[in-house]
Amino acid sequence: MDSIPMLVFCFISFLIVRTATPTDTINTAQFIRDGDTIVSAGGTYELGFFSPGKSKSRYLGIWYGKISVQTAVWVANRETPLNDSSGVVRLTNQGLLVLLNRSGSIIWSSNTSTPARNPVAQLLDSGNLVVKEEGDNNMENSLWQSFDYPGNTLIPGMKVGRNIKTGMDWYVTSWKSPDDPSRGNITGILVPEGYPELLLLEDSKPKHRAGPWNGLQFSGMPQVKPNPVYIFEFVYNDKEIYYTEQLHNSSRHWRVVLPQSGDIQHILWIEQTQSWLLYETANTDNCETYALCGANGICSINNSPVCNCLKGFEPKVPRDWDKTDWSSGCVRKTALNCSRDGFRKLRGVKMPETRKSWFNRSMDLEECKNTCLKNCSCTAYTNLDIRDGGSGCLLWFNDLIDMRTFVQNEQDIFIRMDASELGLDTVQARQASGTGCGIRS
């Protein structure tokens, strides 16, 4: 008979725990069941179970708490949906968030490399779900955070890039469909080789490239410029490399979405119409297709056909170019001699792929040019940063890949050519001042 009062006592205790749950936090004695939510302190974000689109599957996710259209910005169990409303989330004594199904099996879990003492999970007003030690508000000490695991959406403060110290990569992947948040075949990553830049992959193959950061913006995304809605930043130091965005007005709702089409979208919530507005898209035309014109080719969307060879180059396989297949690219009309080369200046273009590049932040342009001349494999150079007259050095080696014209781009690139292609003798090629053929010392 004593067991019945004990069961009643446990049930009453469970009710008390659930009633006492803070709005934005759970500890190891608390649960989130399907139908329950926790809400960030300012009410901006909400965490709970939902079904996307027309799906009947249940997912643990985070969505906006103050807008009329439920819009998920993060999904935990995107690969392992629940088929009913029996899901339960709890926090273990080890500091792990675990999602349990009807049978009590773990279908999703967070992770941690640091033993926990008194862990809590908190949904911040930034939209970041963090597991931390109770009372420790230093995010650098967090045991786990959802911002490290984006889905198809970036919200202000999220990063795309790499933690150099830990090796963790922050990247986005498309949903398979509006009804299915499992990983689609489009991925947005930061490529750390050479000088880092953002790359969009489709089935692991390059689809679109943002171009290297020039101090102001990515050279392949001139439409992303200073504006009244958001601030964008590229950070590269000894701890991490990443791109991030922040709002000028933190009360607005803003997200960057990678849809299955691969057309990156910046989307703003309009309070007056209670709807999302497509503010801008990164991929604008066919010249955004990665390496459409092949090696040493250049794409100009206003030309017909859109592909041509860089000046001083010619189609590698002319019959393919006649069929508008430019993938074979271009080769030099005159091979480099190494001892008598100069440079042709080109402006108003997207800088070539930087995976096989080298850079130095302290060199000036003259030192950059001379460094390139000393290496017979160096094929082009430019300033790393175009602000305040230019600084730093970025060198390319071998073929120049994925270039296109952008009239609004003001960055110069200097492409290595044999002196005969420049109409100069060896001494002139090395010493020309930037007049006439556009050679700069």
Short mmCIF file of C-alpha atoms in Angstrom, two decimals:
data_model
loop_
_atom_site.label_atom_id
_atom_site.label_comp_id
_atom_site.label_asym_id
_atom_site.label_seq_id
_atom_site.Cartn_x
_atom_site.Cartn_y
_atom_site.Cartn_z
CA MET A 1 0.00 0.00 0.00
CA ASP A 2 2.96 2.32 0.63
CA SER A 3 3.83 2.31 -3.08
CA ILE A 4 0.63 4.17 -4.07
CA PRO A 5 1.30 7.29 -1.96
CA MET A 6 4.89 7.24 -3.25
CA LEU A 7 3.66 7.25 -6.88
CA VAL A 8 1.29 10.12 -6.08
CA PHE A 9 4.12 12.01 -4.42
CA CYS A 10 6.38 11.52 -7.48
CA PHE A 11 3.63 12.66 -9.84
CA ILE A 12 2.94 15.80 -7.77
CA SER A 13 6.69 16.51 -7.62
CA PHE A 14 6.91 16.21 -11.43
CA LEU A 15 4.04 18.70 -11.82
CA ILE A 16 5.75 21.12 -9.46
CA VAL A 17 9.03 20.84 -11.42
CA ARG A 18 7.28 21.52 -14.72
CA THR A 19 5.34 24.45 -13.28
CA ALA A 20 8.52 25.95 -11.83
CA THR A 21 10.46 25.70 -15.09
CA PRO A 22 12.02 29.08 -15.98
CA THR A 23 10.80 30.48 -19.28
CA ASP A 24 14.16 30.18 -21.05
CA THR A 25 16.07 27.49 -19.12
CA ILE A 26 15.90 23.84 -18.12
CA ASN A 27 18.11 21.90 -15.73
CA THR A 28 18.73 18.18 -15.20
CA ALA A 29 15.47 17.76 -13.25
CA GLN A 30 13.25 19.22 -15.96
CA PHE A 31 11.80 18.04 -19.27
CA ILE A 32 10.37 19.52 -22.44
CA ARG A 33 7.54 17.41 -23.83
CA ASP A 34 5.75 17.83 -27.16
CA GLY A 35 3.42 20.77 -26.56
CA ASP A 36 5.76 22.48 -24.08
CA THR A 37 8.14 25.27 -25.10
CA ILE A 38 10.80 27.44 -23.57
CA VAL A 39 10.97 31.07 -24.67
CA SER A 40 14.00 33.37 -24.71
CA ALA A 41 13.99 36.16 -22.12
CA GLY A 42 12.82 38.81 -24.57
CA GLY A 43 10.37 36.49 -26.29
CA THR A 44 12.26 36.67 -29.60
CA TYR A 45 12.75 32.92 -30.02
CA GLU A 46 10.92 29.80 -28.90
CA LEU A 47 12.04 26.17 -28.66
CA GLY A 48 9.75 23.17 -28.86
CA PHE A 49 8.35 20.55 -31.19
CA PHE A 50 6.90 21.40 -34.61
CA SER A 51 5.97 19.91 -37.98
CA PRO A 52 7.35 21.77 -41.02
CA GLY A 53 5.14 22.49 -44.01
CA LYS A 54 2.76 19.64 -44.76
CA SER A 55 4.79 17.09 -42.83
CA LYS A 56 3.28 15.17 -39.93
CA SER A 57 6.68 14.26 -38.51
CA ARG A 58 7.77 16.03 -35.34
CA TYR A 59 11.03 17.87 -34.91
CA LEU A 60 12.70 19.71 -32.05
CA GLY A 61 13.40 23.20 -33.32
CA ILE A 62 13.76 26.90 -32.68
CA TRP A 63 11.47 29.46 -34.32
CA TYR A 64 10.60 33.12 -34.01
CA GLY A 65 8.41 33.78 -31.00
CA LYS A 66 6.93 37.14 -31.94
CA ILE A 67 5.78 36.76 -35.54
CA SER A 68 2.56 35.34 -36.95
CA VAL A 69 4.17 32.92 -39.42
CA GLN A 70 5.95 30.05 -37.69
CA THR A 71 9.45 30.11 -39.19
CA ALA A 72 12.04 27.61 -37.99
CA VAL A 73 15.65 28.78 -37.83
CA TRP A 74 17.20 25.63 -36.35
CA VAL A 75 16.28 21.94 -36.19
CA ALA A 76 17.90 19.41 -33.84
CA ASN A 77 16.80 16.03 -35.17
CA ARG A 78 16.66 16.94 -38.85
CA GLU A 79 17.81 13.44 -39.89
CA THR A 80 15.76 11.46 -37.33
CA PRO A 81 12.16 12.74 -37.16
CA LEU A 82 9.64 11.54 -34.62
CA ASN A 83 6.54 9.89 -36.07
CA ASP A 84 4.31 10.89 -33.15
CA SER A 85 4.04 13.47 -30.35
CA SER A 86 5.77 11.37 -27.70
CA GLY A 87 9.11 13.18 -27.88
CA VAL A 88 10.80 14.35 -24.68
CA VAL A 89 13.92 16.50 -24.25
CA ARG A 90 16.01 16.34 -21.12
CA LEU A 91 19.43 17.46 -19.94
CA THR A 92 21.71 14.78 -18.50
CA ASN A 93 24.06 15.23 -15.57
CA GLN A 94 26.93 15.06 -18.07
CA GLY A 95 25.61 18.21 -19.81
CA LEU A 96 24.08 16.48 -22.82
CA LEU A 97 20.75 17.46 -24.33
CA VAL A 98 19.00 14.26 -25.39
CA LEU A 99 15.83 13.75 -27.39
CA LEU A 100 13.94 10.56 -26.48
CA ASN A 101 11.22 8.79 -28.45
CA ARG A 102 8.25 6.83 -27.10
CA SER A 103 10.38 3.82 -26.17
CA GLY A 104 12.95 5.97 -24.36
CA SER A 105 15.61 5.57 -27.05
CA ILE A 106 17.87 8.55 -27.78
CA ILE A 107 17.29 9.70 -31.36
CA TRP A 108 19.36 12.89 -31.11
CA SER A 109 21.93 14.22 -28.69
CA SER A 110 24.20 17.21 -28.28
CA ASN A 111 27.84 16.64 -27.34
CA THR A 112 30.47 18.08 -25.05
CA SER A 113 34.19 17.60 -24.52
CA THR A 114 34.11 19.12 -21.03
CA PRO A 115 32.71 17.29 -17.97
CA ALA A 116 29.74 19.15 -16.49
CA ARG A 117 29.24 19.96 -12.82
CA ASN A 118 25.86 21.73 -12.68
CA PRO A 119 24.66 22.12 -16.28
CA VAL A 120 21.66 24.07 -17.54
CA ALA A 121 20.33 24.61 -21.06
CA GLN A 122 19.23 28.13 -21.95
CA LEU A 123 17.62 29.64 -25.04
CA LEU A 124 19.18 33.07 -25.48
CA ASP A 125 17.48 36.05 -27.10
CA SER A 126 20.01 35.71 -29.94
CA GLY A 127 18.34 32.40 -30.85
CA ASN A 128 21.32 30.42 -29.59
CA LEU A 129 20.52 27.36 -27.47
CA VAL A 130 23.43 26.86 -25.08
CA VAL A 131 24.39 24.25 -22.53
CA LYS A 132 26.54 25.82 -19.84
CA GLU A 133 27.40 25.68 -16.17
CA GLU A 134 24.70 27.39 -14.14
CA GLY A 135 25.65 31.00 -13.44
CA ASP A 136 28.42 31.13 -16.06
CA ASN A 137 27.37 33.62 -18.76
CA ASN A 138 30.68 33.62 -20.64
CA MET A 139 29.79 32.03 -23.98
CA GLU A 140 33.42 30.98 -24.51
CA ASN A 141 32.92 28.57 -21.61
CA SER A 142 29.74 27.02 -22.94
CA LEU A 143 29.65 23.22 -23.10
CA TRP A 144 27.63 23.18 -26.34
CA GLN A 145 25.69 25.68 -28.49
CA SER A 146 23.27 25.36 -31.38
CA PHE A 147 25.06 28.19 -33.24
CA ASP A 148 27.87 25.69 -33.91
CA TYR A 149 25.47 23.51 -35.90
CA PRO A 150 23.48 25.64 -38.39
CA GLY A 151 20.87 24.08 -40.64
CA ASN A 152 19.74 25.92 -43.76
CA THR A 153 19.44 29.26 -41.95
CA LEU A 154 21.82 31.84 -40.54
CA ILE A 155 20.49 34.37 -38.05
CA PRO A 156 22.48 37.36 -36.74
CA GLY A 157 25.52 36.19 -34.81
CA MET A 158 25.84 32.80 -36.51
CA LYS A 159 29.05 32.11 -38.40
CA VAL A 160 30.16 30.33 -41.54
CA GLY A 161 33.81 29.41 -41.21
CA ARG A 162 36.24 27.47 -39.08
CA ASN A 163 37.46 27.44 -35.50
CA ILE A 164 41.19 27.08 -36.08
CA LYS A 165 41.89 25.99 -32.51
CA THR A 166 39.38 23.12 -32.44
CA GLY A 167 39.07 22.36 -36.16
CA MET A 168 35.28 22.79 -36.02
CA ASP A 169 33.67 23.96 -39.26
CA TRP A 170 30.51 26.08 -39.25
CA TYR A 171 28.54 25.49 -42.45
CA VAL A 172 24.98 25.54 -43.76
CA THR A 173 23.10 22.86 -45.68
CA SER A 174 19.81 23.13 -47.52
CA TRP A 175 16.64 21.26 -46.53
CA LYS A 176 15.49 18.55 -48.91
CA SER A 177 12.16 20.35 -49.21
CA PRO A 178 9.95 22.79 -47.23
CA ASP A 179 8.38 19.68 -45.64
CA ASP A 180 11.65 17.84 -44.95
CA PRO A 181 14.50 19.51 -43.02
CA SER A 182 16.93 16.64 -43.58
CA ARG A 183 20.09 17.60 -45.42
CA GLY A 184 19.69 18.45 -49.06
CA ASN A 185 22.50 18.45 -51.63
CA ILE A 186 23.50 22.14 -51.31
CA THR A 187 26.18 23.14 -48.78
CA GLY A 188 27.70 26.53 -47.99
CA ILE A 189 31.21 26.32 -46.55
CA LEU A 190 34.36 28.35 -46.08
CA VAL A 191 37.32 26.84 -47.92
CA PRO A 192 40.39 27.34 -45.68
CA GLU A 193 43.04 26.46 -48.29
CA GLY A 194 45.03 29.36 -49.73
CA TYR A 195 43.27 32.61 -48.92
CA PRO A 196 39.89 31.53 -47.44
CA GLU A 197 36.67 32.20 -49.32
CA LEU A 198 33.05 31.06 -49.23
CA LEU A 199 31.96 28.30 -51.58
CA LEU A 200 28.60 26.78 -52.43
CA LEU A 201 28.66 23.06 -53.20
CA GLU A 202 26.08 20.94 -54.99
CA ASP A 203 26.57 17.22 -54.42
CA SER A 204 30.07 18.08 -53.16
CA LYS A 205 30.96 19.87 -56.41
CA PRO A 206 31.55 23.66 -56.57
CA LYS A 207 28.44 25.54 -57.68
CA HIS A 208 29.09 29.17 -56.74
CA ARG A 209 32.02 31.07 -55.28
CA ALA A 210 31.84 34.34 -53.36
CA GLY A 211 35.32 35.51 -54.34
CA PRO A 212 38.03 36.53 -51.85
CA TRP A 213 37.36 39.18 -49.21
CA ASN A 214 39.01 42.49 -50.21
CA GLY A 215 38.59 44.39 -46.96
CA LEU A 216 35.19 45.77 -47.93
CA GLN A 217 33.26 42.83 -49.40
CA PHE A 218 33.62 39.58 -51.31
CA SER A 219 34.80 40.38 -54.83
CA GLY A 220 32.19 38.03 -56.31
CA MET A 221 29.29 39.60 -54.41
CA PRO A 222 29.41 43.35 -55.15
CA GLN A 223 25.66 43.59 -54.51
CA VAL A 224 26.32 42.87 -50.83
CA LYS A 225 27.40 46.33 -49.68
CA PRO A 226 26.90 48.61 -46.66
CA ASN A 227 23.17 49.08 -46.13
CA PRO A 228 20.69 50.27 -43.48
CA VAL A 229 19.55 46.76 -42.49
CA TYR A 230 22.59 44.65 -41.62
CA ILE A 231 26.32 44.79 -41.00
CA PHE A 232 28.53 42.08 -42.50
CA GLU A 233 31.99 41.10 -41.36
CA PHE A 234 34.78 38.75 -42.37
CA VAL A 235 37.15 37.81 -39.53
CA TYR A 236 40.48 36.05 -39.98
CA ASN A 237 42.81 35.71 -37.01
CA ASP A 238 44.87 33.01 -35.30
CA LYS A 239 41.77 31.58 -33.57
CA GLU A 240 39.08 31.52 -36.25
CA ILE A 241 38.03 32.41 -39.79
CA TYR A 242 34.40 33.30 -40.39
CA TYR A 243 31.74 35.43 -42.05
CA THR A 244 28.87 36.80 -39.98
CA GLU A 245 26.07 39.35 -40.11
CA GLN A 246 24.49 41.56 -37.45
CA LEU A 247 21.44 43.85 -37.57
CA HIS A 248 21.64 47.62 -37.20
CA ASN A 249 18.34 47.37 -35.31
CA SER A 250 18.25 44.22 -33.19
CA SER A 251 14.46 44.38 -32.86
CA ARG A 252 14.05 43.39 -36.53
CA HIS A 253 13.89 39.80 -37.76
CA TRP A 254 16.49 38.81 -40.36
CA ARG A 255 17.69 35.53 -41.75
CA VAL A 256 19.91 34.19 -44.51
CA VAL A 257 18.49 31.03 -46.05
CA LEU A 258 20.13 28.44 -48.30
CA PRO A 259 17.22 26.89 -50.26
CA GLN A 260 17.46 23.73 -52.32
CA SER A 261 17.86 25.88 -55.46
CA GLY A 262 21.18 27.16 -54.13
CA ASP A 263 20.14 30.81 -54.54
CA ILE A 264 21.20 32.28 -51.21
CA GLN A 265 18.46 34.56 -49.87
CA HIS A 266 18.54 37.46 -47.43
CA ILE A 267 15.06 37.75 -45.95
CA LEU A 268 13.55 40.51 -43.78
CA TRP A 269 10.32 40.39 -41.75
CA ILE A 270 7.98 43.28 -42.58
CA GLU A 271 5.78 44.09 -39.61
CA GLN A 272 3.22 46.09 -41.58
CA THR A 273 2.40 43.24 -43.97
CA GLN A 274 3.13 40.41 -41.52
CA SER A 275 5.19 38.66 -44.17
CA TRP A 276 8.77 37.90 -45.20
CA LEU A 277 10.42 40.09 -47.85
CA LEU A 278 13.20 38.80 -50.11
CA TYR A 279 15.69 41.62 -49.49
CA GLU A 280 18.40 40.38 -51.84
CA THR A 281 19.80 37.22 -53.37
CA ALA A 282 23.47 36.42 -53.90
CA ASN A 283 23.27 34.38 -57.11
CA THR A 284 22.06 36.72 -59.84
CA ASP A 285 22.75 35.21 -63.28
CA ASN A 286 24.40 32.44 -65.28
CA CYS A 287 27.87 33.91 -64.78
CA GLU A 288 27.54 32.87 -61.13
CA THR A 289 27.99 29.26 -62.26
CA TYR A 290 31.35 28.11 -60.96
CA ALA A 291 34.09 28.08 -63.64
CA LEU A 292 31.53 28.34 -66.44
CA CYS A 293 34.21 29.59 -68.85
CA GLY A 294 36.92 27.16 -67.75
CA ALA A 295 40.51 27.97 -66.84
CA ASN A 296 41.71 31.45 -67.87
CA GLY A 297 38.25 32.31 -69.23
CA ILE A 298 36.09 35.22 -68.19
CA CYS A 299 32.30 35.47 -68.10
CA SER A 300 30.49 38.67 -69.10
CA ILE A 301 26.73 38.42 -68.74
CA ASN A 302 26.12 41.25 -71.22
CA ASN A 303 28.08 39.52 -73.96
CA SER A 304 26.85 36.86 -76.36
CA PRO A 305 28.22 34.31 -75.90
CA VAL A 306 28.96 35.07 -72.26
CA CYS A 307 32.38 33.38 -72.24
CA ASN A 308 35.63 34.70 -73.66
CA CYS A 309 39.29 34.04 -73.03
CA LEU A 310 41.34 36.54 -71.07
CA LYS A 311 43.38 38.81 -73.33
CA GLY A 312 46.49 36.95 -74.42
CA PHE A 313 44.76 33.57 -74.16
CA GLU A 314 42.86 31.45 -76.67
CA PRO A 315 40.45 28.49 -76.48
CA LYS A 316 42.18 25.25 -75.59
CA VAL A 317 39.70 23.23 -77.68
CA PRO A 318 38.23 25.65 -80.30
CA ARG A 319 35.66 23.14 -81.60
CA ASP A 320 34.16 22.86 -78.12
CA TRP A 321 33.92 26.63 -77.84
CA ASP A 322 32.16 26.73 -81.19
CA LYS A 323 29.52 24.49 -79.57
CA THR A 324 29.29 26.84 -76.53
CA ASP A 325 31.03 24.30 -74.34
CA TRP A 326 33.64 26.40 -72.56
CA SER A 327 34.66 23.91 -69.88
CA SER A 328 38.03 23.17 -71.51
CA GLY A 329 39.04 26.77 -70.86
CA CYS A 330 41.84 28.78 -72.39
CA VAL A 331 45.60 28.56 -72.80
CA ARG A 332 48.26 31.19 -73.35
CA LYS A 333 49.00 32.32 -76.87
CA THR A 334 52.60 32.84 -75.81
CA ALA A 335 54.11 30.74 -73.03
CA LEU A 336 55.68 32.51 -70.08
CA ASN A 337 59.44 32.92 -70.29
CA CYS A 338 59.95 33.74 -66.59
CA SER A 339 62.93 36.00 -67.31
CA ARG A 340 61.07 38.48 -69.52
CA ASP A 341 57.54 38.60 -68.16
CA GLY A 342 55.41 41.60 -67.29
CA PHE A 343 51.85 42.15 -66.15
CA ARG A 344 48.59 43.25 -67.72
CA LYS A 345 46.26 45.16 -65.42
CA LEU A 346 42.61 44.18 -65.34
CA ARG A 347 39.88 45.96 -63.38
CA GLY A 348 36.19 45.39 -62.81
CA VAL A 349 36.31 41.63 -62.33
CA LYS A 350 35.65 38.94 -59.77
CA MET A 351 39.01 37.76 -58.46
CA PRO A 352 39.98 34.16 -59.41
CA GLU A 353 39.60 31.20 -57.10
CA THR A 354 42.08 31.44 -54.22
CA ARG A 355 42.41 27.78 -53.23
CA LYS A 356 45.92 27.70 -54.77
CA SER A 357 46.97 31.16 -53.69
CA TRP A 358 49.42 32.70 -51.24
CA PHE A 359 49.03 35.88 -49.24
CA ASN A 360 50.91 38.28 -47.02
CA ARG A 361 49.20 41.04 -45.05
CA SER A 362 52.20 43.37 -44.68
CA MET A 363 53.57 43.65 -48.24
CA ASP A 364 52.85 46.63 -50.45
CA LEU A 365 51.96 46.25 -54.12
CA GLU A 366 55.54 46.71 -55.34
CA GLU A 367 56.80 43.97 -53.03
CA CYS A 368 53.89 41.82 -54.15
CA LYS A 369 54.81 42.24 -57.81
CA ASN A 370 58.48 41.43 -57.19
CA THR A 371 57.56 38.35 -55.15
CA CYS A 372 55.44 37.13 -58.04
CA LEU A 373 58.20 37.74 -60.58
CA LYS A 374 60.63 35.67 -58.53
CA ASN A 375 58.37 32.61 -58.75
CA CYS A 376 57.93 31.29 -62.27
CA SER A 377 54.65 29.59 -61.28
CA CYS A 378 53.07 32.85 -60.11
CA THR A 379 50.48 33.96 -62.65
CA ALA A 380 48.80 37.02 -61.05
CA TYR A 381 48.85 39.33 -58.06
CA THR A 382 46.71 41.94 -56.34
CA ASN A 383 46.32 43.79 -53.06
CA LEU A 384 44.83 41.68 -50.32
CA ASP A 385 42.94 44.70 -48.95
CA ILE A 386 41.76 47.54 -51.20
CA ARG A 387 40.97 50.00 -48.40
CA ASP A 388 42.97 53.21 -47.96
CA GLY A 389 44.88 52.86 -51.21
CA GLY A 390 45.51 49.13 -50.88
CA SER A 391 47.69 46.90 -48.74
CA GLY A 392 48.84 43.30 -48.49
CA CYS A 393 49.60 40.82 -51.22
CA LEU A 394 47.62 38.00 -52.82
CA LEU A 395 49.35 35.77 -55.39
CA TRP A 396 47.89 33.17 -57.74
CA PHE A 397 49.68 30.16 -59.18
CA ASN A 398 48.94 28.20 -62.36
CA ASP A 399 45.54 28.70 -64.04
CA LEU A 400 43.10 31.48 -63.13
CA ILE A 401 39.72 29.93 -62.37
CA ASP A 402 36.16 31.36 -62.21
CA MET A 403 36.47 35.00 -63.27
CA ARG A 404 33.66 37.27 -64.40
CA THR A 405 33.19 40.96 -65.11
CA PHE A 406 31.74 43.26 -62.46
CA VAL A 407 31.86 46.89 -63.55
CA GLN A 408 31.37 48.09 -59.98
CA ASN A 409 34.45 46.25 -58.69
CA GLU A 410 37.41 48.63 -58.31
CA GLN A 411 40.06 46.09 -57.41
CA ASP A 412 42.94 45.66 -59.88
CA ILE A 413 44.45 42.30 -60.71
CA PHE A 414 47.78 42.06 -62.54
CA ILE A 415 48.01 39.04 -64.84
CA ARG A 416 51.43 37.75 -65.81
CA MET A 417 52.16 37.79 -69.53
CA ASP A 418 55.16 37.27 -71.78
CA ALA A 419 56.68 40.59 -72.78
CA SER A 420 55.78 40.03 -76.44
CA GLU A 421 52.09 39.91 -75.51
CA LEU A 422 52.45 43.33 -73.92
CA GLY A 423 54.31 44.87 -76.86
CA LEU A 424 57.32 45.52 -74.64
CA ASP A 425 60.86 44.24 -74.41
CA THR A 426 62.08 42.54 -71.25
CA VAL A 427 63.29 45.69 -69.48
CA GLN A 428 60.11 47.59 -70.30
CA ALA A 429 57.95 44.72 -69.10
CA ARG A 430 59.63 44.77 -65.73
CA GLN A 431 59.88 48.53 -65.30
CA ALA A 432 56.76 49.96 -66.95
CA SER A 433 54.91 52.32 -64.66
CA GLY A 434 51.32 51.38 -65.38
CA THR A 435 50.75 53.59 -68.40
CA GLY A 436 50.05 52.37 -71.94
CA CYS A 437 49.56 48.65 -71.51
CA GLY A 438 48.51 48.94 -67.93
CA ILE A 439 51.72 47.66 -66.31
CA ARG A 440 52.35 48.96 -62.85
CA SER A 441 55.57 48.84 -60.91
#
